[in-house]
JSON list of C-alpha atoms and ligand atoms in Angstrom, two decimals:
[
{"chain": "A", "resi": 1, "resn": "MET", "atom": "CA", "xyz": [100.90, -164.25, -47.45]},
{"chain": "A", "resi": 2, "resn": "ILE", "atom": "CA", "xyz": [100.31, -162.79, -50.90]},
{"chain": "A", "resi": 3, "resn": "ALA", "atom": "CA", "xyz": [97.92, -159.88, -51.50]},
{"chain": "A", "resi": 4, "resn": "PRO", "atom": "CA", "xyz": [97.48, -159.11, -55.21]},
{"chain": "A", "resi": 5, "resn": "SER", "atom": "CA", "xyz": [96.77, -155.44, -55.87]},
{"chain": "A", "resi": 6, "resn": "ILE", "atom": "CA", "xyz": [93.86, -154.93, -58.24]},
{"chain": "A", "resi": 7, "resn": "LEU", "atom": "CA", "xyz": [95.35, -151.56, -59.22]},
{"chain": "A", "resi": 8, "resn": "SER", "atom": "CA", "xyz": [97.06, -153.51, -62.01]},
{"chain": "A", "resi": 9, "resn": "ALA", "atom": "CA", "xyz": [93.92, -155.48, -62.95]},
{"chain": "A", "resi": 10, "resn": "ASP", "atom": "CA", "xyz": [91.47, -154.69, -65.75]},
{"chain": "A", "resi": 11, "resn": "PHE", "atom": "CA", "xyz": [88.99, -152.34, -64.07]},
{"chain": "A", "resi": 12, "resn": "ALA", "atom": "CA", "xyz": [86.27, -153.27, -66.58]},
{"chain": "A", "resi": 13, "resn": "ARG", "atom": "CA", "xyz": [86.45, -156.89, -65.39]},
{"chain": "A", "resi": 14, "resn": "LEU", "atom": "CA", "xyz": [87.26, -156.53, -61.69]},
{"chain": "A", "resi": 15, "resn": "GLY", "atom": "CA", "xyz": [85.00, -159.41, -60.62]},
{"chain": "A", "resi": 16, "resn": "GLU", "atom": "CA", "xyz": [86.69, -161.89, -62.99]},
{"chain": "A", "resi": 17, "resn": "GLU", "atom": "CA", "xyz": [90.12, -160.56, -62.09]},
{"chain": "A", "resi": 18, "resn": "ILE", "atom": "CA", "xyz": [89.43, -161.34, -58.43]},
{"chain": "A", "resi": 19, "resn": "THR", "atom": "CA", "xyz": [87.99, -164.74, -59.29]},
{"chain": "A", "resi": 20, "resn": "SER", "atom": "CA", "xyz": [91.27, -165.56, -61.05]},
{"chain": "A", "resi": 21, "resn": "ILE", "atom": "CA", "xyz": [93.11, -165.44, -57.71]},
{"chain": "A", "resi": 22, "resn": "ALA", "atom": "CA", "xyz": [90.28, -166.74, -55.52]},
{"chain": "A", "resi": 23, "resn": "GLY", "atom": "CA", "xyz": [90.33, -170.44, -56.47]},
{"chain": "A", "resi": 24, "resn": "GLU", "atom": "CA", "xyz": [91.36, -173.30, -54.23]},
{"chain": "A", "resi": 25, "resn": "GLY", "atom": "CA", "xyz": [94.88, -174.40, -53.36]},
{"chain": "A", "resi": 26, "resn": "ASP", "atom": "CA", "xyz": [98.22, -172.69, -53.97]},
{"chain": "A", "resi": 27, "resn": "ASN", "atom": "CA", "xyz": [96.81, -170.29, -56.56]},
{"chain": "A", "resi": 28, "resn": "ARG", "atom": "CA", "xyz": [94.52, -168.66, -54.03]},
{"chain": "A", "resi": 29, "resn": "ALA", "atom": "CA", "xyz": [95.52, -165.23, -52.74]},
{"chain": "A", "resi": 30, "resn": "ASP", "atom": "CA", "xyz": [95.48, -164.64, -48.98]},
{"chain": "A", "resi": 31, "resn": "TRP", "atom": "CA", "xyz": [94.06, -161.13, -49.28]},
{"chain": "A", "resi": 32, "resn": "VAL", "atom": "CA", "xyz": [92.92, -158.91, -52.16]},
{"chain": "A", "resi": 33, "resn": "HIS", "atom": "CA", "xyz": [94.67, -155.53, -51.89]},
{"chain": "A", "resi": 34, "resn": "VAL", "atom": "CA", "xyz": [92.46, -152.59, -52.89]},
{"chain": "A", "resi": 35, "resn": "ASP", "atom": "CA", "xyz": [94.15, -149.22, -53.46]},
{"chain": "A", "resi": 36, "resn": "VAL", "atom": "CA", "xyz": [91.82, -146.33, -52.67]},
{"chain": "A", "resi": 37, "resn": "MET", "atom": "CA", "xyz": [93.29, -142.99, -53.89]},
{"chain": "A", "resi": 38, "resn": "ASP", "atom": "CA", "xyz": [91.62, -139.61, -53.62]},
{"chain": "A", "resi": 39, "resn": "GLY", "atom": "CA", "xyz": [93.69, -137.39, -55.94]},
{"chain": "A", "resi": 40, "resn": "HIS", "atom": "CA", "xyz": [94.76, -135.31, -52.90]},
{"chain": "A", "resi": 41, "resn": "PHE", "atom": "CA", "xyz": [96.89, -137.43, -50.59]},
{"chain": "A", "resi": 42, "resn": "VAL", "atom": "CA", "xyz": [98.35, -138.94, -53.77]},
{"chain": "A", "resi": 43, "resn": "PRO", "atom": "CA", "xyz": [98.25, -137.47, -57.28]},
{"chain": "A", "resi": 44, "resn": "ASN", "atom": "CA", "xyz": [96.02, -140.24, -58.60]},
{"chain": "A", "resi": 45, "resn": "LEU", "atom": "CA", "xyz": [92.37, -141.20, -58.32]},
{"chain": "A", "resi": 46, "resn": "THR", "atom": "CA", "xyz": [91.04, -144.74, -58.22]},
{"chain": "A", "resi": 47, "resn": "ILE", "atom": "CA", "xyz": [87.97, -146.19, -56.53]},
{"chain": "A", "resi": 48, "resn": "GLY", "atom": "CA", "xyz": [86.02, -145.63, -53.35]},
{"chain": "A", "resi": 49, "resn": "LEU", "atom": "CA", "xyz": [83.50, -147.21, -51.03]},
{"chain": "A", "resi": 50, "resn": "PRO", "atom": "CA", "xyz": [80.74, -148.10, -53.57]},
{"chain": "A", "resi": 51, "resn": "VAL", "atom": "CA", "xyz": [83.17, -150.19, -55.62]},
{"chain": "A", "resi": 52, "resn": "VAL", "atom": "CA", "xyz": [84.66, -151.77, -52.51]},
{"chain": "A", "resi": 53, "resn": "ARG", "atom": "CA", "xyz": [81.15, -152.78, -51.40]},
{"chain": "A", "resi": 54, "resn": "SER", "atom": "CA", "xyz": [80.60, -154.49, -54.75]},
{"chain": "A", "resi": 55, "resn": "LEU", "atom": "CA", "xyz": [83.97, -156.23, -54.61]},
{"chain": "A", "resi": 56, "resn": "LEU", "atom": "CA", "xyz": [83.05, -157.66, -51.21]},
{"chain": "A", "resi": 57, "resn": "THR", "atom": "CA", "xyz": [80.35, -159.71, -52.94]},
{"chain": "A", "resi": 58, "resn": "THR", "atom": "CA", "xyz": [82.62, -161.19, -55.64]},
{"chain": "A", "resi": 59, "resn": "SER", "atom": "CA", "xyz": [84.64, -163.64, -53.52]},
{"chain": "A", "resi": 60, "resn": "ASP", "atom": "CA", "xyz": [85.33, -164.69, -49.96]},
{"chain": "A", "resi": 61, "resn": "VAL", "atom": "CA", "xyz": [89.00, -163.65, -50.10]},
{"chain": "A", "resi": 62, "resn": "PRO", "atom": "CA", "xyz": [89.44, -161.00, -47.37]},
{"chain": "A", "resi": 63, "resn": "LEU", "atom": "CA", "xyz": [89.79, -157.44, -48.65]},
{"chain": "A", "resi": 64, "resn": "ASP", "atom": "CA", "xyz": [92.83, -155.44, -47.61]},
{"chain": "A", "resi": 65, "resn": "CYS", "atom": "CA", "xyz": [91.89, -151.79, -48.23]},
{"chain": "A", "resi": 66, "resn": "HIS", "atom": "CA", "xyz": [94.82, -149.38, -48.51]},
{"chain": "A", "resi": 67, "resn": "LEU", "atom": "CA", "xyz": [93.47, -145.87, -48.14]},
{"chain": "A", "resi": 68, "resn": "MET", "atom": "CA", "xyz": [95.73, -143.27, -49.73]},
{"chain": "A", "resi": 69, "resn": "ILE", "atom": "CA", "xyz": [93.37, -140.45, -48.82]},
{"chain": "A", "resi": 70, "resn": "GLU", "atom": "CA", "xyz": [93.21, -137.28, -46.77]},
{"chain": "A", "resi": 71, "resn": "ASP", "atom": "CA", "xyz": [91.14, -137.29, -43.59]},
{"chain": "A", "resi": 72, "resn": "PRO", "atom": "CA", "xyz": [91.13, -141.06, -43.01]},
{"chain": "A", "resi": 73, "resn": "ASP", "atom": "CA", "xyz": [89.81, -140.34, -39.49]},
{"chain": "A", "resi": 74, "resn": "ARG", "atom": "CA", "xyz": [86.52, -139.47, -41.17]},
{"chain": "A", "resi": 75, "resn": "TRP", "atom": "CA", "xyz": [86.38, -141.92, -44.08]},
{"chain": "A", "resi": 76, "resn": "ALA", "atom": "CA", "xyz": [88.19, -145.11, -43.05]},
{"chain": "A", "resi": 77, "resn": "PRO", "atom": "CA", "xyz": [85.64, -146.55, -40.58]},
{"chain": "A", "resi": 78, "resn": "GLY", "atom": "CA", "xyz": [83.06, -146.80, -43.41]},
{"chain": "A", "resi": 79, "resn": "TYR", "atom": "CA", "xyz": [85.27, -149.38, -45.13]},
{"chain": "A", "resi": 80, "resn": "ALA", "atom": "CA", "xyz": [85.45, -151.39, -41.91]},
{"chain": "A", "resi": 81, "resn": "GLU", "atom": "CA", "xyz": [81.67, -151.20, -41.41]},
{"chain": "A", "resi": 82, "resn": "SER", "atom": "CA", "xyz": [81.14, -152.45, -44.96]},
{"chain": "A", "resi": 83, "resn": "GLY", "atom": "CA", "xyz": [83.12, -155.61, -44.30]},
{"chain": "A", "resi": 84, "resn": "ALA", "atom": "CA", "xyz": [86.72, -155.00, -45.35]},
{"chain": "A", "resi": 85, "resn": "TYR", "atom": "CA", "xyz": [88.98, -157.42, -43.47]},
{"chain": "A", "resi": 86, "resn": "ASN", "atom": "CA", "xyz": [91.86, -155.00, -42.94]},
{"chain": "A", "resi": 87, "resn": "VAL", "atom": "CA", "xyz": [91.71, -151.22, -43.37]},
{"chain": "A", "resi": 88, "resn": "THR", "atom": "CA", "xyz": [95.04, -149.42, -43.67]},
{"chain": "A", "resi": 89, "resn": "VAL", "atom": "CA", "xyz": [95.42, -145.66, -43.28]},
{"chain": "A", "resi": 90, "resn": "HIS", "atom": "CA", "xyz": [98.48, -143.50, -43.80]},
{"chain": "A", "resi": 91, "resn": "ALA", "atom": "CA", "xyz": [100.38, -142.30, -40.74]},
{"chain": "A", "resi": 92, "resn": "GLU", "atom": "CA", "xyz": [101.13, -139.07, -42.64]},
{"chain": "A", "resi": 93, "resn": "ALA", "atom": "CA", "xyz": [97.40, -138.36, -43.08]},
{"chain": "A", "resi": 94, "resn": "ALA", "atom": "CA", "xyz": [95.82, -139.52, -39.82]},
{"chain": "A", "resi": 95, "resn": "ARG", "atom": "CA", "xyz": [95.05, -136.83, -37.22]},
{"chain": "A", "resi": 96, "resn": "ASP", "atom": "CA", "xyz": [94.52, -139.18, -34.27]},
{"chain": "A", "resi": 97, "resn": "PRO", "atom": "CA", "xyz": [95.88, -142.58, -35.33]},
{"chain": "A", "resi": 98, "resn": "ILE", "atom": "CA", "xyz": [95.22, -144.26, -31.98]},
{"chain": "A", "resi": 99, "resn": "MET", "atom": "CA", "xyz": [91.56, -143.23, -31.92]},
{"chain": "A", "resi": 100, "resn": "LEU", "atom": "CA", "xyz": [91.29, -144.21, -35.58]},
{"chain": "A", "resi": 101, "resn": "ALA", "atom": "CA", "xyz": [92.64, -147.72, -34.88]},
{"chain": "A", "resi": 102, "resn": "LYS", "atom": "CA", "xyz": [90.09, -148.10, -32.08]},
{"chain": "A", "resi": 103, "resn": "ASN", "atom": "CA", "xyz": [87.29, -146.95, -34.38]},
{"chain": "A", "resi": 104, "resn": "LEU", "atom": "CA", "xyz": [88.36, -149.38, -37.12]},
{"chain": "A", "resi": 105, "resn": "ARG", "atom": "CA", "xyz": [88.42, -152.30, -34.71]},
{"chain": "A", "resi": 106, "resn": "ALA", "atom": "CA", "xyz": [85.08, -151.27, -33.22]},
{"chain": "A", "resi": 107, "resn": "ALA", "atom": "CA", "xyz": [83.65, -151.17, -36.75]},
{"chain": "A", "resi": 108, "resn": "GLY", "atom": "CA", "xyz": [84.75, -154.78, -37.26]},
{"chain": "A", "resi": 109, "resn": "SER", "atom": "CA", "xyz": [88.02, -154.74, -39.20]},
{"chain": "A", "resi": 110, "resn": "ARG", "atom": "CA", "xyz": [91.69, -155.06, -38.48]},
{"chain": "A", "resi": 111, "resn": "ALA", "atom": "CA", "xyz": [93.54, -151.75, -38.30]},
{"chain": "A", "resi": 112, "resn": "GLY", "atom": "CA", "xyz": [96.55, -151.07, -40.51]},
{"chain": "A", "resi": 113, "resn": "LEU", "atom": "CA", "xyz": [99.03, -148.19, -40.48]},
{"chain": "A", "resi": 114, "resn": "SER", "atom": "CA", "xyz": [101.11, -147.39, -43.56]},
{"chain": "A", "resi": 115, "resn": "ILE", "atom": "CA", "xyz": [104.31, -145.37, -43.76]},
{"chain": "A", "resi": 116, "resn": "LYS", "atom": "CA", "xyz": [105.73, -143.84, -46.94]},
{"chain": "A", "resi": 117, "resn": "PRO", "atom": "CA", "xyz": [109.35, -144.62, -47.89]},
{"chain": "A", "resi": 118, "resn": "LYS", "atom": "CA", "xyz": [110.78, -141.53, -46.16]},
{"chain": "A", "resi": 119, "resn": "THR", "atom": "CA", "xyz": [108.60, -141.71, -43.03]},
{"chain": "A", "resi": 120, "resn": "PRO", "atom": "CA", "xyz": [110.56, -143.03, -40.02]},
{"chain": "A", "resi": 121, "resn": "LEU", "atom": "CA", "xyz": [109.24, -146.07, -38.18]},
{"chain": "A", "resi": 122, "resn": "ASP", "atom": "CA", "xyz": [110.54, -144.81, -34.83]},
{"chain": "A", "resi": 123, "resn": "ASP", "atom": "CA", "xyz": [107.96, -142.01, -34.68]},
{"chain": "A", "resi": 124, "resn": "TYR", "atom": "CA", "xyz": [105.12, -144.57, -34.70]},
{"chain": "A", "resi": 125, "resn": "VAL", "atom": "CA", "xyz": [106.25, -147.41, -32.45]},
{"chain": "A", "resi": 126, "resn": "GLU", "atom": "CA", "xyz": [103.91, -146.42, -29.60]},
{"chain": "A", "resi": 127, "resn": "VAL", "atom": "CA", "xyz": [101.00, -145.83, -32.00]},
{"chain": "A", "resi": 128, "resn": "LEU", "atom": "CA", "xyz": [101.60, -149.22, -33.62]},
{"chain": "A", "resi": 129, "resn": "LYS", "atom": "CA", "xyz": [100.74, -150.95, -30.33]},
{"chain": "A", "resi": 130, "resn": "HIS", "atom": "CA", "xyz": [97.12, -150.26, -31.36]},
{"chain": "A", "resi": 131, "resn": "TYR", "atom": "CA", "xyz": [97.48, -151.70, -34.87]},
{"chain": "A", "resi": 132, "resn": "ASP", "atom": "CA", "xyz": [97.23, -155.17, -36.43]},
{"chain": "A", "resi": 133, "resn": "THR", "atom": "CA", "xyz": [99.23, -154.50, -39.59]},
{"chain": "A", "resi": 134, "resn": "LEU", "atom": "CA", "xyz": [102.11, -152.22, -40.56]},
{"chain": "A", "resi": 135, "resn": "LEU", "atom": "CA", "xyz": [102.27, -151.50, -44.29]},
{"chain": "A", "resi": 136, "resn": "VAL", "atom": "CA", "xyz": [105.76, -150.40, -45.27]},
{"chain": "A", "resi": 137, "resn": "MET", "atom": "CA", "xyz": [105.62, -148.62, -48.64]},
{"chain": "A", "resi": 138, "resn": "SER", "atom": "CA", "xyz": [108.51, -149.64, -50.89]},
{"chain": "A", "resi": 139, "resn": "VAL", "atom": "CA", "xyz": [107.56, -147.08, -53.58]},
{"chain": "A", "resi": 140, "resn": "GLU", "atom": "CA", "xyz": [106.07, -143.60, -53.29]},
{"chain": "A", "resi": 141, "resn": "PRO", "atom": "CA", "xyz": [102.34, -144.27, -53.09]},
{"chain": "A", "resi": 142, "resn": "GLY", "atom": "CA", "xyz": [100.18, -143.33, -56.07]},
{"chain": "A", "resi": 143, "resn": "PHE", "atom": "CA", "xyz": [101.03, -145.63, -58.96]},
{"chain": "A", "resi": 144, "resn": "GLY", "atom": "CA", "xyz": [101.66, -149.27, -59.74]},
{"chain": "A", "resi": 145, "resn": "GLY", "atom": "CA", "xyz": [104.63, -150.50, -61.73]},
{"chain": "A", "resi": 146, "resn": "GLN", "atom": "CA", "xyz": [107.36, -148.48, -59.95]},
{"chain": "A", "resi": 147, "resn": "SER", "atom": "CA", "xyz": [110.78, -149.79, -58.89]},
{"chain": "A", "resi": 148, "resn": "PHE", "atom": "CA", "xyz": [111.33, -151.25, -55.43]},
{"chain": "A", "resi": 149, "resn": "ILE", "atom": "CA", "xyz": [113.22, -149.00, -52.96]},
{"chain": "A", "resi": 150, "resn": "PRO", "atom": "CA", "xyz": [115.53, -151.41, -51.05]},
{"chain": "A", "resi": 151, "resn": "GLU", "atom": "CA", "xyz": [116.38, -148.84, -48.33]},
{"chain": "A", "resi": 152, "resn": "VAL", "atom": "CA", "xyz": [112.95, -149.39, -46.72]},
{"chain": "A", "resi": 153, "resn": "LEU", "atom": "CA", "xyz": [114.05, -152.88, -45.70]},
{"chain": "A", "resi": 154, "resn": "ASP", "atom": "CA", "xyz": [115.83, -151.35, -42.70]},
{"chain": "A", "resi": 155, "resn": "LYS", "atom": "CA", "xyz": [112.38, -150.40, -41.40]},
{"chain": "A", "resi": 156, "resn": "VAL", "atom": "CA", "xyz": [111.11, -153.91, -42.12]},
{"chain": "A", "resi": 157, "resn": "ARG", "atom": "CA", "xyz": [114.01, -155.39, -40.12]},
{"chain": "A", "resi": 158, "resn": "ALA", "atom": "CA", "xyz": [113.35, -153.01, -37.25]},
{"chain": "A", "resi": 159, "resn": "ALA", "atom": "CA", "xyz": [109.62, -153.83, -37.25]},
{"chain": "A", "resi": 160, "resn": "ARG", "atom": "CA", "xyz": [110.40, -157.56, -37.39]},
{"chain": "A", "resi": 161, "resn": "ARG", "atom": "CA", "xyz": [112.62, -157.20, -34.32]},
{"chain": "A", "resi": 162, "resn": "LEU", "atom": "CA", "xyz": [109.90, -155.32, -32.45]},
{"chain": "A", "resi": 163, "resn": "VAL", "atom": "CA", "xyz": [107.43, -158.12, -33.24]},
{"chain": "A", "resi": 164, "resn": "ASP", "atom": "CA", "xyz": [109.83, -160.96, -32.49]},
{"chain": "A", "resi": 165, "resn": "THR", "atom": "CA", "xyz": [110.76, -159.43, -29.13]},
{"chain": "A", "resi": 166, "resn": "GLY", "atom": "CA", "xyz": [107.11, -158.98, -28.16]},
{"chain": "A", "resi": 167, "resn": "HIS", "atom": "CA", "xyz": [107.04, -155.15, -28.29]},
{"chain": "A", "resi": 168, "resn": "LEU", "atom": "CA", "xyz": [104.49, -155.16, -31.11]},
{"chain": "A", "resi": 169, "resn": "THR", "atom": "CA", "xyz": [101.89, -157.69, -32.23]},
{"chain": "A", "resi": 170, "resn": "LEU", "atom": "CA", "xyz": [101.24, -157.10, -35.90]},
{"chain": "A", "resi": 171, "resn": "LEU", "atom": "CA", "xyz": [101.77, -158.39, -39.41]},
{"chain": "A", "resi": 172, "resn": "VAL", "atom": "CA", "xyz": [104.49, -156.66, -41.42]},
{"chain": "A", "resi": 173, "resn": "GLU", "atom": "CA", "xyz": [103.27, -155.97, -44.94]},
{"chain": "A", "resi": 174, "resn": "ILE", "atom": "CA", "xyz": [105.17, -154.46, -47.87]},
{"chain": "A", "resi": 175, "resn": "ASP", "atom": "CA", "xyz": [103.78, -152.68, -50.91]},
{"chain": "A", "resi": 176, "resn": "GLY", "atom": "CA", "xyz": [105.42, -151.54, -54.12]},
{"chain": "A", "resi": 177, "resn": "GLY", "atom": "CA", "xyz": [107.71, -153.12, -56.69]},
{"chain": "A", "resi": 178, "resn": "ILE", "atom": "CA", "xyz": [107.38, -156.64, -55.30]},
{"chain": "A", "resi": 179, "resn": "ASN", "atom": "CA", "xyz": [108.14, -159.26, -57.97]},
{"chain": "A", "resi": 180, "resn": "ASN", "atom": "CA", "xyz": [110.27, -162.36, -58.46]},
{"chain": "A", "resi": 181, "resn": "ASP", "atom": "CA", "xyz": [113.46, -160.23, -58.36]},
{"chain": "A", "resi": 182, "resn": "THR", "atom": "CA", "xyz": [112.67, -158.42, -55.10]},
{"chain": "A", "resi": 183, "resn": "ILE", "atom": "CA", "xyz": [110.45, -160.69, -52.99]},
{"chain": "A", "resi": 184, "resn": "GLU", "atom": "CA", "xyz": [113.32, -162.73, -51.55]},
{"chain": "A", "resi": 185, "resn": "GLN", "atom": "CA", "xyz": [115.13, -159.76, -50.00]},
{"chain": "A", "resi": 186, "resn": "ALA", "atom": "CA", "xyz": [111.84, -158.56, -48.52]},
{"chain": "A", "resi": 187, "resn": "ALA", "atom": "CA", "xyz": [111.13, -162.03, -47.11]},
{"chain": "A", "resi": 188, "resn": "GLU", "atom": "CA", "xyz": [114.63, -162.26, -45.64]},
{"chain": "A", "resi": 189, "resn": "ALA", "atom": "CA", "xyz": [114.10, -158.89, -43.96]},
{"chain": "A", "resi": 190, "resn": "GLY", "atom": "CA", "xyz": [111.01, -160.26, -42.23]},
{"chain": "A", "resi": 191, "resn": "VAL", "atom": "CA", "xyz": [107.90, -159.37, -44.25]},
{"chain": "A", "resi": 192, "resn": "ASP", "atom": "CA", "xyz": [104.77, -161.45, -43.49]},
{"chain": "A", "resi": 193, "resn": "CYS", "atom": "CA", "xyz": [102.49, -160.20, -46.28]},
{"chain": "A", "resi": 194, "resn": "PHE", "atom": "CA", "xyz": [103.51, -159.14, -49.78]},
{"chain": "A", "resi": 195, "resn": "VAL", "atom": "CA", "xyz": [101.38, -156.86, -51.95]},
{"chain": "A", "resi": 196, "resn": "ALA", "atom": "CA", "xyz": [101.99, -157.40, -55.66]},
{"chain": "A", "resi": 197, "resn": "GLY", "atom": "CA", "xyz": [100.16, -155.63, -58.48]},
{"chain": "A", "resi": 198, "resn": "THR", "atom": "CA", "xyz": [102.12, -155.81, -61.73]},
{"chain": "A", "resi": 199, "resn": "ALA", "atom": "CA", "xyz": [103.76, -159.12, -60.77]},
{"chain": "A", "resi": 200, "resn": "VAL", "atom": "CA", "xyz": [100.34, -160.80, -60.42]},
{"chain": "A", "resi": 201, "resn": "TYR", "atom": "CA", "xyz": [98.06, -159.06, -62.91]},
{"chain": "A", "resi": 202, "resn": "GLY", "atom": "CA", "xyz": [100.80, -158.53, -65.51]},
{"chain": "A", "resi": 203, "resn": "ALA", "atom": "CA", "xyz": [101.35, -162.32, -65.55]},
{"chain": "A", "resi": 204, "resn": "GLU", "atom": "CA", "xyz": [99.63, -164.58, -68.04]},
{"chain": "A", "resi": 205, "resn": "ASP", "atom": "CA", "xyz": [98.09, -166.62, -65.22]},
{"chain": "A", "resi": 206, "resn": "PRO", "atom": "CA", "xyz": [97.56, -164.47, -62.08]},
{"chain": "A", "resi": 207, "resn": "GLY", "atom": "CA", "xyz": [96.78, -167.52, -59.91]},
{"chain": "A", "resi": 208, "resn": "LYS", "atom": "CA", "xyz": [100.05, -169.21, -60.87]},
{"chain": "A", "resi": 209, "resn": "ALA", "atom": "CA", "xyz": [101.92, -165.96, -60.19]},
{"chain": "A", "resi": 210, "resn": "VAL", "atom": "CA", "xyz": [100.47, -165.93, -56.66]},
{"chain": "A", "resi": 211, "resn": "ALA", "atom": "CA", "xyz": [101.66, -169.50, -56.03]},
{"chain": "A", "resi": 212, "resn": "ALA", "atom": "CA", "xyz": [105.14, -168.79, -57.44]},
{"chain": "A", "resi": 213, "resn": "LEU", "atom": "CA", "xyz": [105.61, -165.63, -55.37]},
{"chain": "A", "resi": 214, "resn": "ARG", "atom": "CA", "xyz": [104.48, -167.40, -52.19]},
{"chain": "A", "resi": 215, "resn": "ASP", "atom": "CA", "xyz": [106.92, -170.27, -52.83]},
{"chain": "A", "resi": 216, "resn": "GLN", "atom": "CA", "xyz": [109.79, -167.87, -53.35]},
{"chain": "A", "resi": 217, "resn": "ALA", "atom": "CA", "xyz": [108.95, -165.89, -50.21]},
{"chain": "A", "resi": 218, "resn": "ALA", "atom": "CA", "xyz": [108.58, -169.05, -48.14]},
{"chain": "A", "resi": 219, "resn": "SER", "atom": "CA", "xyz": [111.99, -170.42, -49.13]},
{"chain": "A", "resi": 220, "resn": "ALA", "atom": "CA", "xyz": [113.67, -167.06, -48.51]},
{"chain": "A", "resi": 221, "resn": "SER", "atom": "CA", "xyz": [112.05, -166.57, -45.09]},
{"chain": "A", "resi": 222, "resn": "GLY", "atom": "CA", "xyz": [112.96, -170.18, -44.27]},
{"chain": "A", "resi": 223, "resn": "CYS", "atom": "CA", "xyz": [116.59, -169.09, -44.76]},
{"chain": "A", "resi": 224, "resn": "ARG", "atom": "CA", "xyz": [116.03, -166.18, -42.36]},
{"chain": "A", "resi": 225, "resn": "HIS", "atom": "CA", "xyz": [114.72, -168.49, -39.64]},
{"chain": "A", "resi": 226, "resn": "ALA", "atom": "CA", "xyz": [117.61, -170.90, -40.22]},
{"chain": "A", "resi": 227, "resn": "HIS", "atom": "CA", "xyz": [120.12, -168.02, -39.90]},
{"chain": "A", "resi": 228, "resn": "ARG", "atom": "CA", "xyz": [118.66, -167.05, -36.55]},
{"chain": "A", "resi": 229, "resn": "GLY", "atom": "CA", "xyz": [119.08, -170.63, -35.45]},
{"chain": "A", "resi": 230, "resn": "GLY", "atom": "CA", "xyz": [115.50, -170.88, -34.23]},
{"chain": "A", "resi": 231, "resn": "THR", "atom": "CA", "xyz": [112.38, -172.44, -35.56]},
{"chain": "A", "resi": 232, "resn": "ALA", "atom": "CA", "xyz": [109.81, -170.49, -37.50]},
{"chain": "A", "resi": 233, "resn": "PRO", "atom": "CA", "xyz": [107.29, -168.73, -35.28]},
{"chain": "A", "resi": 234, "resn": "GLY", "atom": "CA", "xyz": [103.76, -170.06, -35.40]},
{"chain": "A", "resi": 235, "resn": "ALA", "atom": "CA", "xyz": [102.01, -169.11, -38.61]},
{"chain": "A", "resi": 236, "resn": "GLN", "atom": "CA", "xyz": [100.03, -165.93, -38.15]},
{"chain": "A", "resi": 237, "resn": "ASP", "atom": "CA", "xyz": [96.66, -166.70, -39.55]},
{"chain": "A", "resi": 238, "resn": "GLY", "atom": "CA", "xyz": [95.11, -164.03, -41.72]},
{"chain": "A", "resi": 239, "resn": "HIS", "atom": "CA", "xyz": [91.57, -165.00, -40.89]},
{"chain": "A", "resi": 240, "resn": "GLY", "atom": "CA", "xyz": [91.46, -165.45, -37.12]},
{"chain": "B", "resi": 1, "resn": "LIG", "atom": "C1", "xyz": [100.90, -147.94, -54.96]},
{"chain": "B", "resi": 1, "resn": "LIG", "atom": "C2", "xyz": [99.94, -148.98, -54.45]},
{"chain": "B", "resi": 1, "resn": "LIG", "atom": "C3", "xyz": [100.36, -150.37, -54.67]},
{"chain": "B", "resi": 1, "resn": "LIG", "atom": "C4", "xyz": [100.50, -150.77, -56.13]},
{"chain": "B", "resi": 1, "resn": "LIG", "atom": "C5", "xyz": [101.61, -151.74, -56.20]},
{"chain": "B", "resi": 1, "resn": "LIG", "atom": "O1", "xyz": [100.58, -146.71, -54.40]},
{"chain": "B", "resi": 1, "resn": "LIG", "atom": "O2", "xyz": [99.76, -148.82, -53.06]},
{"chain": "B", "resi": 1, "resn": "LIG", "atom": "O3", "xyz": [99.49, -151.27, -54.00]},
{"chain": "B", "resi": 1, "resn": "LIG", "atom": "O4", "xyz": [99.37, -151.38, -56.66]},
{"chain": "B", "resi": 1, "resn": "LIG", "atom": "O5", "xyz": [101.85, -152.06, -57.53]},
{"chain": "B", "resi": 1, "resn": "LIG", "atom": "P1", "xyz": [103.17, -152.81, -58.00]},
{"chain": "B", "resi": 1, "resn": "LIG", "atom": "O6", "xyz": [103.15, -154.15, -57.34]},
{"chain": "B", "resi": 1, "resn": "LIG", "atom": "O7", "xyz": [103.01, -152.85, -59.47]},
{"chain": "B", "resi": 1, "resn": "LIG", "atom": "O8", "xyz": [104.33, -151.97, -57.54]},
{"chain": "B", "resi": 2, "resn": "LIG", "atom": "ZN1", "xyz": [98.65, -150.40, -51.97]}
]
């Protein structure tokens, strides 16, 4: 699955920028990734709930809201109530991540937990039993256009094992520095959903960039399944 990040889009034309990846066929994104930053949890400020509500009316591509904010326990459920498909909060910011996941699901969205590059996965394995997505940050959150940190792939491999052995039931998502040079190693490590900002909205044709990234990821993860000698697990549907 490919989730273009609108952080790299033209904010004066957000509706059109989403339309450009919301067509039919291979050029269609699976999710639209929306980076909400509060200038406190991260040193940058972007958009909040009023803009997200407007974006929800621009296309039927599910919104994947990545909240890089303090006090997500208080603010995140509003995004779920408004109709976001998946709402991701940061493990480093959540006070009661299990209660928060329950509140997000009760408000009608999937619940996502994100960990920064230096945050260990092991500390959150029990908590993640309550979550639908794990967002592994492959850059320090706050800005688009940074370089991919390959060391985080160890956490992706560990999460993949936990899912494949039935200890967790979630999608493994990666965010930061994903492009045609890095997507294959992430796919081989076991990522299900790839966030890409610069690689999609920096391209001449964002829809074609989505299709190309998905193709690359699919061939690389095909290699992973072949190496393990098994068949690919059933496709995890982003809309069910
Ligand atoms: C960074 C954001 C990312 C960002 C990724 O804090 O969470 O979603 O948009 O941008 P690229 O793909 O350019 O690294
Ligand atoms: Zn993000």
